[in-house]
CSV table of C-alpha atoms and ligand atoms in Angstrom, one decimal:
chain,number,residue,atom,x,y,z
A,1,MET,CA,-22.0,-18.3,11.4
A,2,ALA,CA,-23.4,-17.1,14.3
A,3,ALA,CA,-20.6,-15.0,15.2
A,4,ARG,CA,-21.0,-13.8,11.5
A,5,LYS,CA,-24.3,-13.0,12.1
A,6,ARG,CA,-23.4,-10.8,15.3
A,7,VAL,CA,-20.6,-8.7,13.5
A,8,PHE,CA,-23.2,-8.2,10.7
A,9,ASP,CA,-25.6,-7.2,13.2
A,10,LEU,CA,-22.9,-4.7,15.3
A,11,LEU,CA,-22.3,-2.6,12.3
A,12,ARG,CA,-26.4,-2.3,11.5
A,13,THR,CA,-26.9,-1.3,14.7
A,14,ILE,CA,-23.5,0.9,14.7
A,15,ASP,CA,-25.0,2.4,11.6
A,16,VAL,CA,-28.6,3.5,12.9
A,17,ALA,CA,-27.6,4.2,16.2
A,18,SER,CA,-23.9,5.7,16.6
A,19,CYS,CA,-23.5,9.3,18.1
A,20,ARG,CA,-23.7,12.4,15.9
A,21,CYS,CA,-21.5,13.8,17.5
A,22,PRO,CA,-18.3,14.8,15.5
A,23,ALA,CA,-16.3,14.3,18.4
A,24,HIS,CA,-17.3,10.6,19.2
A,25,SER,CA,-19.0,9.4,15.6
A,26,HIS,CA,-15.6,7.5,14.3
A,27,ARG,CA,-16.8,7.6,10.5
A,28,GLY,CA,-17.4,11.6,10.5
A,29,HIS,CA,-20.8,12.0,9.4
A,30,PHE,CA,-22.8,8.9,10.8
A,31,GLN,CA,-26.7,10.0,10.8
A,32,VAL,CA,-29.6,8.4,12.9
A,33,SER,CA,-31.8,6.8,10.5
A,34,ASP,CA,-35.3,7.3,10.7
A,35,VAL,CA,-36.4,4.3,9.9
A,36,THR,CA,-36.9,1.6,12.7
A,37,PRO,CA,-34.4,-1.1,12.8
A,38,THR,CA,-35.9,-4.4,12.9
A,39,LYS,CA,-34.1,-5.1,16.0
A,40,ASP,CA,-34.2,-3.0,19.1
A,41,TYR,CA,-30.5,-1.7,19.8
A,42,ALA,CA,-31.3,0.2,23.5
A,43,PHE,CA,-32.7,-1.4,26.8
A,44,GLU,CA,-33.1,0.9,29.4
A,45,ILE,CA,-33.6,-0.4,33.4
A,46,LYS,CA,-36.2,1.1,35.8
A,47,CYS,CA,-36.4,-0.1,39.4
A,48,SER,CA,-38.3,1.2,42.0
A,49,THR,CA,-35.8,3.1,44.9
A,50,VAL,CA,-34.8,0.3,47.2
A,51,ARG,CA,-34.3,1.1,50.8
A,52,TYR,CA,-32.7,-1.9,52.8
A,53,GLY,CA,-31.9,-2.8,56.7
A,54,LEU,CA,-32.6,-4.8,59.2
A,55,GLY,CA,-35.6,-3.4,61.0
A,56,VAL,CA,-35.6,-0.7,58.5
A,57,THR,CA,-39.9,-1.5,58.6
A,58,ARG,CA,-40.0,1.9,61.5
A,59,GLU,CA,-39.6,4.3,59.0
A,60,VAL,CA,-42.3,3.3,56.8
A,61,GLY,CA,-44.4,5.6,58.9
A,62,MET,CA,-42.2,8.6,58.6
A,63,ASP,CA,-42.1,7.6,54.8
A,64,LEU,CA,-46.2,8.2,54.4
A,65,VAL,CA,-46.4,11.2,56.2
A,66,ASN,CA,-43.4,12.6,54.0
A,67,LEU,CA,-46.0,11.4,51.2
A,68,GLY,CA,-48.5,14.2,53.0
A,69,ALA,CA,-50.4,10.3,52.9
A,70,LYS,CA,-53.7,10.7,54.9
A,71,ASN,CA,-55.4,7.4,54.0
A,72,VAL,CA,-53.6,4.1,53.3
A,73,CYS,CA,-54.4,0.9,52.0
A,74,VAL,CA,-52.8,-2.0,53.3
A,75,MET,CA,-52.9,-5.4,52.0
A,76,THR,CA,-51.2,-8.5,53.7
A,77,ASP,CA,-52.6,-11.9,54.1
A,78,SER,CA,-55.0,-13.6,56.7
A,79,ASN,CA,-51.6,-15.7,57.7
A,80,LEU,CA,-49.4,-12.2,58.0
A,81,VAL,CA,-51.8,-10.5,59.5
A,82,HIS,CA,-50.9,-12.5,63.1
A,83,LEU,CA,-47.0,-11.8,62.4
A,84,SER,CA,-44.5,-9.7,62.9
A,85,PRO,CA,-44.3,-8.1,60.0
A,86,VAL,CA,-47.7,-6.8,59.9
A,87,LYS,CA,-47.3,-5.6,63.6
A,88,ALA,CA,-44.2,-3.7,62.8
A,89,VAL,CA,-45.6,-1.8,59.9
A,90,LEU,CA,-48.9,-1.1,62.0
A,91,ASN,CA,-46.5,0.3,64.7
A,92,SER,CA,-44.9,2.6,62.7
A,93,LEU,CA,-48.3,4.1,61.3
A,94,THR,CA,-49.7,4.4,64.1
A,95,LYS,CA,-46.4,5.9,66.0
A,96,ASN,CA,-46.9,9.1,62.9
A,97,GLY,CA,-50.1,9.4,63.3
A,98,VAL,CA,-50.9,7.4,60.1
A,99,ASN,CA,-54.9,6.6,59.1
A,100,TYR,CA,-55.0,3.2,57.1
A,101,GLN,CA,-57.1,0.9,56.6
A,102,VAL,CA,-56.2,-3.3,56.7
A,103,TYR,CA,-56.9,-5.7,53.6
A,104,ASP,CA,-55.8,-9.0,54.7
A,105,LYS,CA,-57.6,-11.7,52.2
A,106,VAL,CA,-54.7,-11.6,49.7
A,107,ARG,CA,-55.4,-15.7,48.3
A,108,VAL,CA,-52.0,-16.7,48.3
A,109,GLU,CA,-51.0,-17.2,44.4
A,110,PRO,CA,-54.1,-15.1,44.0
A,111,THR,CA,-56.8,-14.9,40.9
A,112,ASP,CA,-58.7,-13.4,38.8
A,113,SER,CA,-61.6,-13.5,41.5
A,114,SER,CA,-59.4,-13.0,44.3
A,115,PHE,CA,-58.4,-9.7,42.9
A,116,LYS,CA,-61.3,-8.4,42.2
A,117,GLU,CA,-62.2,-8.7,46.0
A,118,ALA,CA,-59.1,-6.6,46.5
A,119,ILE,CA,-60.3,-3.9,44.2
A,120,LYS,CA,-63.8,-3.9,46.0
A,121,PHE,CA,-62.4,-3.4,48.7
A,122,ALA,CA,-60.3,-0.5,47.6
A,123,LYS,CA,-62.8,1.3,45.9
A,124,ALA,CA,-65.1,1.4,49.1
A,125,GLY,CA,-62.5,3.6,50.4
A,126,SER,CA,-61.2,7.0,49.6
A,127,PHE,CA,-57.1,5.8,49.1
A,128,ASP,CA,-54.1,8.0,48.8
A,129,SER,CA,-51.5,5.9,48.9
A,130,PHE,CA,-50.8,1.9,48.7
A,131,LEU,CA,-48.8,-0.5,51.4
A,132,ALA,CA,-48.4,-3.8,50.2
A,133,VAL,CA,-46.6,-6.0,53.1
A,134,GLY,CA,-46.4,-10.0,52.1
A,135,GLY,CA,-44.9,-11.8,49.8
A,136,GLY,CA,-45.4,-11.7,45.8
A,137,SER,CA,-49.2,-13.0,45.9
A,138,VAL,CA,-49.9,-9.7,48.2
A,139,MET,CA,-47.9,-6.8,46.3
A,140,ASP,CA,-49.3,-8.3,43.5
A,141,THR,CA,-52.5,-8.1,44.6
A,142,CYS,CA,-51.8,-4.5,45.6
A,143,LYS,CA,-50.6,-3.0,42.4
A,144,ALA,CA,-54.1,-4.3,41.0
A,145,ALA,CA,-55.9,-2.6,43.4
A,146,ASN,CA,-54.4,0.6,43.1
A,147,LEU,CA,-54.7,0.1,39.5
A,148,TYR,CA,-58.3,-0.3,38.9
A,149,TYR,CA,-59.3,2.2,41.8
A,150,CYS,CA,-57.4,4.7,40.0
A,151,ASP,CA,-59.5,3.5,36.9
A,152,PRO,CA,-63.1,2.7,37.7
A,153,ALA,CA,-64.2,2.5,34.7
A,154,ALA,CA,-61.9,-0.5,33.0
A,155,GLU,CA,-63.1,-3.5,32.4
A,156,PHE,CA,-60.8,-6.0,34.7
A,157,LEU,CA,-59.6,-7.4,31.2
A,158,ASP,CA,-58.5,-4.0,29.7
A,159,TYR,CA,-54.8,-4.2,31.2
A,160,VAL,CA,-54.4,-7.8,31.3
A,161,ASN,CA,-51.8,-8.5,28.2
A,162,ALA,CA,-52.9,-10.0,26.1
A,163,PRO,CA,-53.7,-11.9,24.1
A,164,VAL,CA,-55.7,-12.9,27.2
A,165,GLY,CA,-57.0,-9.5,27.6
A,166,LYS,CA,-56.5,-5.9,26.0
A,167,GLY,CA,-53.0,-5.5,27.0
A,168,LYS,CA,-53.7,-1.5,27.1
A,169,PRO,CA,-51.2,0.7,28.3
A,170,VAL,CA,-51.7,2.6,31.8
A,171,GLU,CA,-52.3,6.0,31.4
A,172,VAL,CA,-54.0,6.9,34.7
A,173,GLN,CA,-51.6,8.3,37.2
A,174,LEU,CA,-51.6,5.4,40.0
A,175,LYS,CA,-51.2,6.6,43.8
A,176,PRO,CA,-47.9,5.8,44.9
A,177,MET,CA,-47.2,2.1,46.6
A,178,ILE,CA,-44.9,1.2,49.0
A,179,ALA,CA,-43.8,-2.8,49.1
A,180,ILE,CA,-42.7,-4.3,52.2
A,181,PRO,CA,-41.5,-8.2,51.3
A,182,THR,CA,-41.7,-10.8,53.8
A,183,THR,CA,-40.5,-13.6,51.6
A,184,SER,CA,-37.6,-13.8,49.4
A,185,GLY,CA,-38.4,-14.9,46.0
A,186,THR,CA,-40.1,-12.4,43.7
A,187,GLY,CA,-38.7,-9.8,43.9
A,188,SER,CA,-42.1,-8.2,42.6
A,189,GLU,CA,-41.5,-5.1,45.2
A,190,THR,CA,-39.0,-3.7,42.2
A,191,THR,CA,-41.1,-4.8,39.2
A,192,GLY,CA,-44.4,-3.9,37.1
A,193,VAL,CA,-45.5,-7.1,37.2
A,194,SER,CA,-48.9,-8.2,38.8
A,195,ILE,CA,-49.7,-12.2,38.2
A,196,PHE,CA,-52.6,-14.1,39.2
A,197,ASP,CA,-54.2,-17.2,37.8
A,198,TYR,CA,-57.1,-16.6,35.5
A,199,GLU,CA,-59.7,-19.5,36.1
A,200,ALA,CA,-61.5,-19.3,32.9
A,201,ILE,CA,-58.2,-20.9,31.7
A,202,HIS,CA,-56.9,-22.6,34.4
A,203,ALA,CA,-53.3,-20.6,33.7
A,204,LYS,CA,-51.3,-17.8,35.3
A,205,THR,CA,-51.2,-14.4,33.2
A,206,GLY,CA,-50.7,-11.2,34.1
A,207,ILE,CA,-50.4,-6.9,34.4
A,208,SER,CA,-47.7,-5.8,33.2
A,209,HIS,CA,-46.4,-1.6,33.0
A,210,ALA,CA,-43.9,0.5,34.7
A,211,ALA,CA,-46.4,2.5,35.8
A,212,LEU,CA,-47.4,-0.5,38.7
A,213,ARG,CA,-43.6,-0.7,40.1
A,214,PRO,CA,-43.6,0.8,43.8
A,215,ILE,CA,-41.9,3.8,44.2
A,216,LEU,CA,-40.4,2.3,47.6
A,217,ALA,CA,-39.6,-1.2,48.7
A,218,LEU,CA,-38.2,-1.7,52.1
A,219,ILE,CA,-36.4,-4.7,52.4
A,220,ASP,CA,-36.2,-5.7,55.8
A,221,PRO,CA,-34.6,-9.0,56.4
A,222,LEU,CA,-36.1,-9.0,59.8
A,223,HIS,CA,-39.1,-10.5,58.3
A,224,THR,CA,-37.9,-13.1,56.8
A,225,LEU,CA,-37.4,-15.0,60.2
A,226,SER,CA,-40.8,-16.4,59.9
A,227,LEU,CA,-40.1,-18.3,56.8
A,228,PRO,CA,-41.5,-21.1,57.0
A,229,GLU,CA,-38.7,-23.9,55.8
A,230,LYS,CA,-41.2,-24.8,52.7
A,231,VAL,CA,-41.8,-20.9,51.8
A,232,ALA,CA,-37.9,-20.7,51.7
A,233,ASN,CA,-37.0,-23.0,49.5
A,234,PHE,CA,-39.5,-22.6,46.9
A,235,ALA,CA,-39.5,-19.0,47.1
A,236,GLY,CA,-35.4,-19.6,46.9
A,237,PHE,CA,-35.9,-21.4,43.1
A,238,ASP,CA,-37.5,-18.4,42.0
A,239,ILE,CA,-34.9,-16.2,42.6
A,240,PHE,CA,-32.4,-19.2,41.0
A,241,CYS,CA,-34.4,-18.9,38.2
A,242,HIS,CA,-35.2,-15.2,38.3
A,243,ALA,CA,-31.2,-15.0,37.7
A,244,LEU,CA,-30.8,-17.6,35.4
A,245,GLU,CA,-33.5,-17.0,33.2
A,246,SER,CA,-32.6,-13.3,32.1
A,247,PHE,CA,-29.1,-14.0,31.9
A,248,THR,CA,-29.7,-16.3,29.4
A,249,ALA,CA,-32.5,-14.9,27.6
A,250,ILE,CA,-32.1,-13.3,23.8
A,251,PRO,CA,-30.1,-10.5,23.9
A,252,TYR,CA,-31.8,-7.3,24.4
A,253,ASN,CA,-30.8,-6.3,20.6
A,254,GLU,CA,-31.5,-9.6,19.3
A,255,ARG,CA,-35.1,-9.1,19.6
A,256,GLY,CA,-37.3,-6.9,18.0
A,257,PRO,CA,-38.4,-4.9,16.2
A,258,ALA,CA,-37.1,-1.7,18.3
A,259,PRO,CA,-40.7,0.4,19.3
A,260,ALA,CA,-41.5,3.7,17.1
A,261,ASN,CA,-41.3,5.7,20.6
A,262,PRO,CA,-39.3,4.8,23.3
A,263,ALA,CA,-42.5,5.2,25.9
A,264,LEU,CA,-43.3,1.6,23.8
A,265,ARG,CA,-40.3,-0.4,24.9
A,266,PRO,CA,-41.5,-3.5,26.4
A,267,SER,CA,-40.5,-4.0,30.6
A,268,TYR,CA,-39.3,-7.7,29.1
A,269,GLN,CA,-36.5,-6.9,26.9
A,270,GLY,CA,-33.8,-9.2,26.9
A,271,SER,CA,-30.8,-9.7,28.8
A,272,ASN,CA,-28.2,-7.0,28.7
A,273,PRO,CA,-24.8,-6.0,30.4
A,274,ILE,CA,-26.5,-4.1,33.5
A,275,SER,CA,-29.5,-7.3,34.0
A,276,ASP,CA,-26.3,-9.5,34.5
A,277,VAL,CA,-24.5,-8.0,36.8
A,278,TRP,CA,-27.5,-8.4,39.0
A,279,ALA,CA,-27.8,-11.9,37.9
A,280,ARG,CA,-24.4,-13.0,38.3
A,281,PHE,CA,-24.4,-11.2,41.9
A,282,CYS,CA,-27.7,-13.6,42.7
A,283,LEU,CA,-26.0,-16.8,41.6
A,284,GLN,CA,-23.1,-16.4,43.9
A,285,THR,CA,-25.4,-15.4,46.8
A,286,LEU,CA,-27.1,-18.1,46.5
A,287,ARG,CA,-24.5,-20.6,46.0
A,288,GLN,CA,-23.1,-18.4,49.5
A,289,TYR,CA,-26.5,-18.6,51.4
A,290,PHE,CA,-29.2,-20.5,49.5
A,291,ALA,CA,-28.8,-24.3,51.7
A,292,ARG,CA,-27.7,-21.9,55.0
A,293,SER,CA,-31.5,-19.9,54.6
A,294,VAL,CA,-33.9,-23.1,53.9
A,295,TYR,CA,-32.8,-24.7,56.4
A,296,ASN,CA,-31.0,-22.8,59.3
A,297,ALA,CA,-34.4,-20.1,60.4
A,298,ASP,CA,-32.4,-18.3,62.3
A,299,ASP,CA,-29.6,-17.7,60.3
A,300,ILE,CA,-29.5,-14.1,60.0
A,301,ASP,CA,-26.7,-14.1,57.4
A,302,ALA,CA,-28.1,-15.9,54.8
A,303,ARG,CA,-31.6,-14.8,54.9
A,304,SER,CA,-30.8,-11.4,54.7
A,305,GLY,CA,-28.3,-12.1,51.9
A,306,MET,CA,-31.5,-14.0,50.4
A,307,HIS,CA,-33.9,-11.5,51.1
A,308,LEU,CA,-31.3,-9.0,49.1
A,309,ALA,CA,-30.7,-11.8,46.6
A,310,ALA,CA,-34.4,-11.4,45.9
A,311,THR,CA,-34.3,-7.9,44.9
A,312,MET,CA,-31.7,-8.3,43.1
A,313,ALA,CA,-33.1,-10.3,41.0
A,314,GLY,CA,-35.9,-8.4,40.6
A,315,VAL,CA,-34.2,-5.8,39.3
A,316,GLY,CA,-32.9,-8.3,36.0
A,317,ILE,CA,-35.8,-9.6,35.5
A,318,GLY,CA,-38.2,-6.5,35.5
A,319,ASN,CA,-35.8,-5.2,33.1
A,320,ALA,CA,-34.2,-8.2,31.0
A,321,GLY,CA,-37.2,-10.5,31.5
A,322,VAL,CA,-37.8,-14.4,32.2
A,323,HIS,CA,-38.0,-17.2,29.7
A,324,LEU,CA,-39.2,-20.9,29.1
A,325,CYS,CA,-39.2,-21.4,32.9
A,326,HIS,CA,-41.6,-18.8,33.8
A,327,GLY,CA,-43.5,-19.8,30.3
A,328,LEU,CA,-44.4,-23.3,31.2
A,329,ALA,CA,-44.3,-22.8,34.8
A,330,TYR,CA,-47.8,-20.8,34.2
A,331,PRO,CA,-49.7,-24.1,33.0
A,332,ILE,CA,-48.0,-26.3,35.8
A,333,ALA,CA,-49.3,-24.3,38.4
A,334,GLY,CA,-52.6,-23.5,37.2
A,335,LEU,CA,-53.7,-27.2,36.1
A,336,VAL,CA,-53.0,-28.5,39.4
A,337,LYS,CA,-54.1,-32.0,40.5
A,338,ASP,CA,-53.9,-32.8,44.4
A,339,TYR,CA,-50.5,-31.4,45.0
A,340,THR,CA,-50.2,-30.3,48.8
A,341,PRO,CA,-46.2,-29.6,49.7
A,342,GLY,CA,-46.9,-28.6,53.0
A,343,ASP,CA,-46.4,-24.8,54.9
A,344,TYR,CA,-49.3,-23.5,52.1
A,345,GLY,CA,-52.3,-24.5,53.7
A,346,GLU,CA,-54.6,-27.3,53.0
A,347,SER,CA,-55.2,-26.7,49.6
A,348,PRO,CA,-53.9,-28.2,46.4
A,349,ILE,CA,-51.1,-25.6,45.0
A,350,ILE,CA,-47.7,-25.8,43.6
A,351,PRO,CA,-45.8,-22.9,44.7
A,352,HIS,CA,-44.9,-20.4,42.3
A,353,GLY,CA,-41.0,-20.7,42.6
A,354,LEU,CA,-41.8,-25.2,42.9
A,355,SER,CA,-43.4,-24.6,39.6
A,356,VAL,CA,-40.2,-22.7,37.1
A,357,VAL,CA,-37.7,-25.1,38.8
A,358,LEU,CA,-39.4,-28.4,37.7
A,359,THR,CA,-38.8,-27.5,34.0
A,360,ALA,CA,-35.4,-25.6,34.7
A,361,PRO,CA,-32.9,-29.2,33.8
A,362,GLY,CA,-34.9,-29.4,30.5
A,363,VAL,CA,-34.8,-25.8,29.5
A,364,PHE,CA,-31.0,-25.3,30.0
A,365,ARG,CA,-30.7,-28.8,28.3
A,366,TYR,CA,-32.8,-27.4,25.3
A,367,THR,CA,-30.9,-23.6,25.5
A,368,GLY,CA,-27.6,-24.5,26.0
A,369,ALA,CA,-26.6,-24.4,22.6
A,370,SER,CA,-28.0,-20.6,21.8
A,371,ASP,CA,-24.8,-19.1,24.5
A,372,PRO,CA,-22.5,-22.1,25.7
A,373,ASP,CA,-19.9,-19.5,27.3
A,374,LYS,CA,-22.9,-17.8,29.6
A,375,HIS,CA,-24.0,-21.6,30.5
A,376,LEU,CA,-21.0,-22.8,31.5
A,377,GLU,CA,-20.4,-19.7,33.0
A,378,ALA,CA,-23.5,-19.6,35.6
A,379,ALA,CA,-23.0,-23.4,35.8
A,380,ALA,CA,-19.6,-21.9,37.1
A,381,ILE,CA,-20.7,-19.5,39.9
A,382,LEU,CA,-23.5,-22.4,41.2
A,383,GLY,CA,-20.0,-24.2,42.1
A,384,ALA,CA,-19.6,-26.9,39.0
A,385,ASP,CA,-15.9,-27.8,37.8
A,386,VAL,CA,-16.3,-26.5,34.0
A,387,SER,CA,-13.0,-26.1,33.6
A,388,ASN,CA,-13.0,-29.5,31.4
A,389,LYS,CA,-16.4,-29.0,29.9
A,390,LYS,CA,-17.0,-29.0,26.3
A,391,GLN,CA,-19.3,-26.0,24.6
A,392,ALA,CA,-21.7,-28.9,23.1
A,393,ASP,CA,-22.3,-30.0,26.8
A,394,ALA,CA,-22.8,-26.3,28.4
A,395,GLY,CA,-26.5,-27.2,28.6
A,396,ALA,CA,-26.3,-30.6,30.5
A,397,VAL,CA,-23.6,-29.0,32.4
A,398,LEU,CA,-25.6,-26.3,33.7
A,399,ALA,CA,-29.0,-28.8,34.0
A,400,ASP,CA,-26.4,-31.3,36.4
A,401,THR,CA,-25.8,-28.4,38.3
A,402,ILE,CA,-29.5,-27.3,38.7
A,403,ILE,CA,-30.4,-30.7,39.4
A,404,LYS,CA,-27.9,-31.0,42.9
A,405,TYR,CA,-29.4,-27.2,43.7
A,406,MET,CA,-32.8,-29.5,43.8
A,407,ASP,CA,-31.6,-33.0,45.4
A,408,LYS,CA,-30.3,-31.3,48.1
A,409,MET,CA,-33.3,-29.0,48.5
A,410,GLN,CA,-35.5,-32.6,48.4
A,411,ILE,CA,-37.6,-31.1,45.5
A,412,ALA,CA,-40.0,-33.3,43.7
A,413,ASP,CA,-39.2,-35.7,41.3
A,414,GLY,CA,-40.3,-33.3,38.2
A,415,LEU,CA,-43.7,-32.9,36.6
A,416,ALA,CA,-44.3,-36.8,37.3
A,417,GLY,CA,-43.5,-35.5,41.7
A,418,VAL,CA,-45.9,-33.3,41.4
A,419,GLY,CA,-48.7,-35.5,40.0
A,420,TYR,CA,-48.6,-35.5,36.4
A,421,GLU,CA,-48.3,-37.8,33.9
A,422,ARG,CA,-47.8,-38.2,30.4
A,423,GLY,CA,-50.9,-37.4,28.6
A,424,ASP,CA,-51.2,-33.9,30.8
A,425,ILE,CA,-48.0,-32.9,28.3
A,426,PRO,CA,-50.5,-31.9,25.7
A,427,ALA,CA,-52.7,-29.3,28.0
A,428,LEU,CA,-49.2,-28.5,29.7
A,429,VAL,CA,-48.5,-27.4,26.1
A,430,ARG,CA,-51.6,-24.8,25.3
A,431,GLY,CA,-51.5,-23.5,28.7
A,432,ALA,CA,-47.8,-22.1,28.1
A,433,LEU,CA,-48.7,-20.6,24.6
A,434,PRO,CA,-50.4,-17.4,25.7
A,435,GLN,CA,-47.3,-16.1,27.7
A,436,GLY,CA,-45.8,-15.9,24.0
A,437,ARG,CA,-44.4,-12.4,25.5
A,438,LEU,CA,-42.1,-15.2,27.9
A,439,LEU,CA,-41.6,-17.7,25.4
A,440,ALA,CA,-40.6,-14.5,23.1
A,441,LEU,CA,-37.5,-14.4,25.6
A,442,SER,CA,-36.0,-18.0,25.1
A,443,PRO,CA,-32.6,-17.5,23.7
A,444,LEU,CA,-34.2,-20.1,20.7
A,445,PRO,CA,-37.3,-20.2,19.3
A,446,GLN,CA,-39.5,-23.1,20.1
A,447,SER,CA,-42.6,-24.9,18.2
A,448,GLU,CA,-45.3,-26.6,20.0
A,449,GLU,CA,-42.8,-30.0,19.3
A,450,ASP,CA,-40.0,-28.2,21.4
A,451,LEU,CA,-41.9,-27.4,24.4
A,452,SER,CA,-43.7,-30.9,24.6
A,453,ARG,CA,-40.3,-32.4,24.4
A,454,ILE,CA,-38.8,-30.6,27.0
A,455,LEU,CA,-41.8,-31.0,29.5
A,456,GLU,CA,-41.5,-34.7,28.4
A,457,ASP,CA,-37.8,-34.3,30.0
A,458,SER,CA,-38.9,-32.9,33.1
A,459,MET,CA,-41.1,-36.0,33.8
A,460,THR,CA,-38.2,-36.8,36.1
A,461,VAL,CA,-35.3,-35.7,36.6
A,462,TYR,CA,-32.9,-37.6,39.5
B,501,LIG,N1,-44.9,-9.5,40.1
B,501,LIG,C1,-43.5,-10.3,39.6
B,501,LIG,O1,-43.1,-10.0,39.2
B,501,LIG,C2,-43.8,-11.5,40.2
B,501,LIG,C3,-42.3,-12.9,39.9
B,501,LIG,C4,-42.6,-13.7,40.4
B,501,LIG,C5,-43.8,-14.4,41.2
B,501,LIG,N2,-44.9,-13.7,41.5
B,501,LIG,C6,-46.4,-14.2,42.1
B,501,LIG,O2,-45.5,-13.9,43.1
B,501,LIG,C7,-46.8,-15.2,44.1
B,501,LIG,C8,-45.6,-16.0,44.8
B,501,LIG,O3,-45.7,-15.2,46.1
B,501,LIG,P1,-44.3,-15.6,47.0
B,501,LIG,O4,-43.1,-17.1,46.4
B,501,LIG,O5,-43.5,-14.3,47.6
B,501,LIG,O6,-45.2,-16.3,48.2
B,501,LIG,P2,-46.8,-15.8,49.2
B,501,LIG,O7,-47.0,-14.6,48.9
B,501,LIG,O8,-47.5,-16.9,48.2
B,501,LIG,O9,-46.6,-16.5,50.4
B,501,LIG,C9,-46.6,-17.7,50.6
B,501,LIG,C10,-46.5,-17.9,51.8
B,501,LIG,O10,-46.2,-17.6,52.9
B,501,LIG,C11,-46.1,-16.8,54.0
B,501,LIG,N3,-45.5,-15.5,54.1
B,501,LIG,C12,-44.9,-14.8,53.7
B,501,LIG,N4,-44.2,-14.3,54.5
B,501,LIG,C13,-43.9,-14.6,55.3
B,501,LIG,C14,-42.9,-14.5,56.7
B,501,LIG,N5,-41.9,-13.6,56.6
B,501,LIG,N6,-43.3,-15.3,57.7
B,501,LIG,C15,-44.2,-16.3,57.4
B,501,LIG,N7,-44.9,-16.7,56.4
B,501,LIG,C16,-45.2,-15.6,55.6
B,501,LIG,C17,-47.5,-16.1,53.1
B,501,LIG,O11,-48.6,-15.6,54.3
B,501,LIG,C18,-48.3,-17.5,52.4
B,501,LIG,O12,-49.4,-18.1,53.1
B,501,LIG,C19,-47.0,-16.4,43.0
B,501,LIG,O13,-48.5,-15.5,42.4
B,501,LIG,C20,-46.2,-15.6,41.8
B,501,LIG,O14,-46.8,-16.2,40.4
B,501,LIG,C21,-44.8,-12.1,41.3
B,502,LIG,FE1,-41.0,-15.8,39.5
């Protein structure tokens, strides 16, 4: 039945999208319909320019000179400002005679208040460029600071994703932003996405527009040598879920409607053959290097491999998107009770990578039926023997494979392991509902009852 539907969809797609040129159109005189198709028929891949290499940070001062930068807003956090990544950056700026001011008060897992503090700092200066040195928290904060610096009259919620905010498209010209990631996880250096915890609803949301994307990402694995074990571990599971979710997201040509204008095509477009290449690469890298990189801080090959994989997965999610693990993770992180994992300070926190992987087994058990071949392929790349596995078991096979990784990396035993009880499930479901943009990318539609069942299934994992 599904195959038959795919054939009809394909024929419809060919009808609306075929080349009009007689040399390539095989039915003679195809016309491109003027009617906007109900399903999309195209996808596009956008990405920051990426430069990868050990020690490549030394070039950032020259990049800023090449841009004609006269005063750079450098953003980082209060921990990194004392560590070698920031020192390497500031050395390069000084050596190349670039003026800068440092903002080092980025909050780990930022909130709307911490974004507003950073925006205030930017507005008080006179900057012609932005430079983020840090993990996702720093890069996301820097994107927001650049946006509101360039549109000083905007209200904060104007650009925040609907339904929390107004989801206004970015039409002002932003200043050039360079990103230097120091964790191996978010891929934020390649995406037009900026995530924060909206305190009023205790759930994460964000700002999403291609204009936020850094113009250049310097991927320097040297920075990852100082990553604490837990940060390497949780950020690694962020890559893990980015790869699995973008690989299994609803296919781009089953998501709809097609936009009336290509400029309106969303950043998150569903799985597609190009994002799939990045996802497969990441899954292979995770199999090879994930555990090594977490448990051996000086294993430069493993840490470099993970650093590259994070960027690769960023290209994948930046265009394909993520779905249920991330949609559910936002309230899981936002409603944290008193869990403190270590390596993230004293305040309660469920770091992003941990919040996404806790439901991963339950999510992929649920989505397995949407495309058993892809779920089995992902499990096989991650090391499972799928030779005698039935299609009907694809979701369970991938879930078991994920659990093996979680066990090896000593991840808490599901939602109960980070302090949640069954009675918290309705609040977690309510917190996930505003993530409609992500939930819509799930390969299977889901009701509130389905989300509850996935959360129930995630209370314990082992
Ligand atoms: N924009 C996107 O596309 C995107 C995607 C996924 C996640 N995110 C967001 O990113 C945030 C998480 O970012 P993250 O996982 O990169 O971690 P992070 O930026 O929150 O940093 C975590 C901790 O690690 C420390 N740290 C970072 N690099 C270090 C280094 N090289 N050496 C020593 N310590 C270091 C930081 O100081 C901090 O204490 C979350 O808010 C999440 O929602 C954004
Ligand atoms: Fe993520």
